[in-house]
Short mmCIF file of C-alpha atoms in Angstrom, two decimals:
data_model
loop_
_atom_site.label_atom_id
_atom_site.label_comp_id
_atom_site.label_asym_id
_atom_site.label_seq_id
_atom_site.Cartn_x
_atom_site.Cartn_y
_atom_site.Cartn_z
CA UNK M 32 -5.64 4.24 -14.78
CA UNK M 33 -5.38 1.13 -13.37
CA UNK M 34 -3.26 -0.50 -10.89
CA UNK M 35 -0.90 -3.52 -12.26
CA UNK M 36 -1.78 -6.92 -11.57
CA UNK M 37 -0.57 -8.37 -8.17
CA UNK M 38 -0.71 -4.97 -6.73
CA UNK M 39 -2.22 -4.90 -3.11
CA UNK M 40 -5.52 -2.78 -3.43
CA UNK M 41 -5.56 0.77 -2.44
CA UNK M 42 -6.23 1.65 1.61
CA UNK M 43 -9.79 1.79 2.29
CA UNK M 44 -10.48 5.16 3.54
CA UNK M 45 -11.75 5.93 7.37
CA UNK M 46 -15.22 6.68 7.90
CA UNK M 47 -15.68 10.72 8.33
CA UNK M 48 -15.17 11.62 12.05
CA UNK M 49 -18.04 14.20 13.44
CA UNK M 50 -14.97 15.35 15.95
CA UNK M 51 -12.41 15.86 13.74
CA UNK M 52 -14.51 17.32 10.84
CA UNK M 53 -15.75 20.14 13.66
CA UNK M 54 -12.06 21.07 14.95
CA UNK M 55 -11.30 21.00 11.28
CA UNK M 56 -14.26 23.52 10.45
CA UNK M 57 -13.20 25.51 13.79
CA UNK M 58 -9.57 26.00 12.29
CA UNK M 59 -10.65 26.84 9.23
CA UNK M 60 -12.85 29.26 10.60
CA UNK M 61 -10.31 30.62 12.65
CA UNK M 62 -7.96 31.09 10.15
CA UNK M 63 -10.01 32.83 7.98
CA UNK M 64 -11.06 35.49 10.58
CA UNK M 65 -7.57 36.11 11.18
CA UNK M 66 -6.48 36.63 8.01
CA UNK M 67 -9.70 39.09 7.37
CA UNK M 68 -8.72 40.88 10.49
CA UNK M 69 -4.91 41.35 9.26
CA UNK M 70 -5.95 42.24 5.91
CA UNK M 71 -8.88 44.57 7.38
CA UNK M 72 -6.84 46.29 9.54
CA UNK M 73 -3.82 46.66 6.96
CA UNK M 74 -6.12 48.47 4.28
CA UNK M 75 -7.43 50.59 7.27
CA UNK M 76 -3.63 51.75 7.79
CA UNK M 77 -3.34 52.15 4.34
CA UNK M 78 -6.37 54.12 3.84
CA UNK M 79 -5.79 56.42 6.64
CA UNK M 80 -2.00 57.13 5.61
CA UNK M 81 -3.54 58.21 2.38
CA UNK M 82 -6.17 60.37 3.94
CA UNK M 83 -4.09 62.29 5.91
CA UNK M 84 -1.08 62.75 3.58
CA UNK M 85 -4.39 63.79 0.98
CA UNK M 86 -6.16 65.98 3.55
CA UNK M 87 -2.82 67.93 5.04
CA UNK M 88 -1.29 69.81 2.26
CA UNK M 89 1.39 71.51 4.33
CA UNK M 90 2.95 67.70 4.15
CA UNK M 91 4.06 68.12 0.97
CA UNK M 92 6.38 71.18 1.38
CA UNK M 93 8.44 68.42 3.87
CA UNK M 94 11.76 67.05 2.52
CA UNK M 95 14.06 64.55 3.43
CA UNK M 96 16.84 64.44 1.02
CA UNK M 97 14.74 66.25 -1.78
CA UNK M 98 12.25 63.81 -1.76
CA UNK M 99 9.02 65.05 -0.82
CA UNK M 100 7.89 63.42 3.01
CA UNK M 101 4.46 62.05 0.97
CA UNK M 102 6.93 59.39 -1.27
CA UNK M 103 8.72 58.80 1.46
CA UNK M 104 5.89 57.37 3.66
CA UNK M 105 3.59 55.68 0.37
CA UNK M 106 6.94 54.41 -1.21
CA UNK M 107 9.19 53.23 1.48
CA UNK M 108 7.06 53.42 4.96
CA UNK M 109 4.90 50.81 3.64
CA UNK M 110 7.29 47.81 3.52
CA UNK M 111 7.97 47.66 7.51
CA UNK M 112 3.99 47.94 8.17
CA UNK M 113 3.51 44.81 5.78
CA UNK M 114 6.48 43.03 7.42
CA UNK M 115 5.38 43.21 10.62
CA UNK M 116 1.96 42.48 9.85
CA UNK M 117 2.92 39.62 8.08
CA UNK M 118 5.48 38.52 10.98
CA UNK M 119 2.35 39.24 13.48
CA UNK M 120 -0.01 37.20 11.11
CA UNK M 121 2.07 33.88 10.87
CA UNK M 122 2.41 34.03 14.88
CA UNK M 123 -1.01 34.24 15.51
CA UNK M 124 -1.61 31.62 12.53
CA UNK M 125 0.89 29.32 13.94
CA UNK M 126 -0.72 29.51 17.65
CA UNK M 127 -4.29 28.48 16.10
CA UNK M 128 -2.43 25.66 14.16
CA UNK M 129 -0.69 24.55 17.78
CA UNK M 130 -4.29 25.10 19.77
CA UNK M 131 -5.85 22.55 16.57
CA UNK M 132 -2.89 20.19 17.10
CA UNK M 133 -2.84 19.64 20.65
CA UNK M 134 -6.70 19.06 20.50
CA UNK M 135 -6.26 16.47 18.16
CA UNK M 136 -4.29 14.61 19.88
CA UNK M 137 -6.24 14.08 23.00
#
């Protein structure tokens, strides 16, 4: 498409900045650590709750208002864990994001 006649041209863009292109790379590095971590240790959690409620059979005799304990803990215990994890992972997010900010400004 092109632009109508009498339109000023489009902005030229900036030559690439070595600086900023290696704090960019850094953040995006950062991030992407963080969210393996989170999501590493998360399936770890996961993993191990299903281990042990696999591996302890007396578990399974435990009620709590006729539900067996296991549903309990897979179908309900789960949704605080992911909560804060996900509360914990936009913190730490959000700090990189500041650290990237306030070194881009100076």
């Amino acid at each position: 498409m092109t632009a109508p006649a009498g339109a000023p041209p489009p902005p030229r863009a900036k030559a690439p900045d070595p600086a900023a292109n290696f704090y960019v790379r850094s953040l995006v590095r950062s991030q992407l650590r963080l969210a393996l971590s989170v999501a590493l240790g998360f399936l770890v959690v996961l993993v191990g709750l299903a281990l042990l409620l696999a591996l302890w059979p007396d578990i399974h005799r435990l009620r709590l208002f006729t539900i067996p304990l296991p549903w309990i803990a897979l179908g309900i215990g789960v949704y605080p864990l992911l909560l804060v994890t996900a509360i914990l992972f936009n913190r730490a997010a959000e700090r990189n994001e500041a650290r990237y900010r306030k070194i881009a400004r100076q």
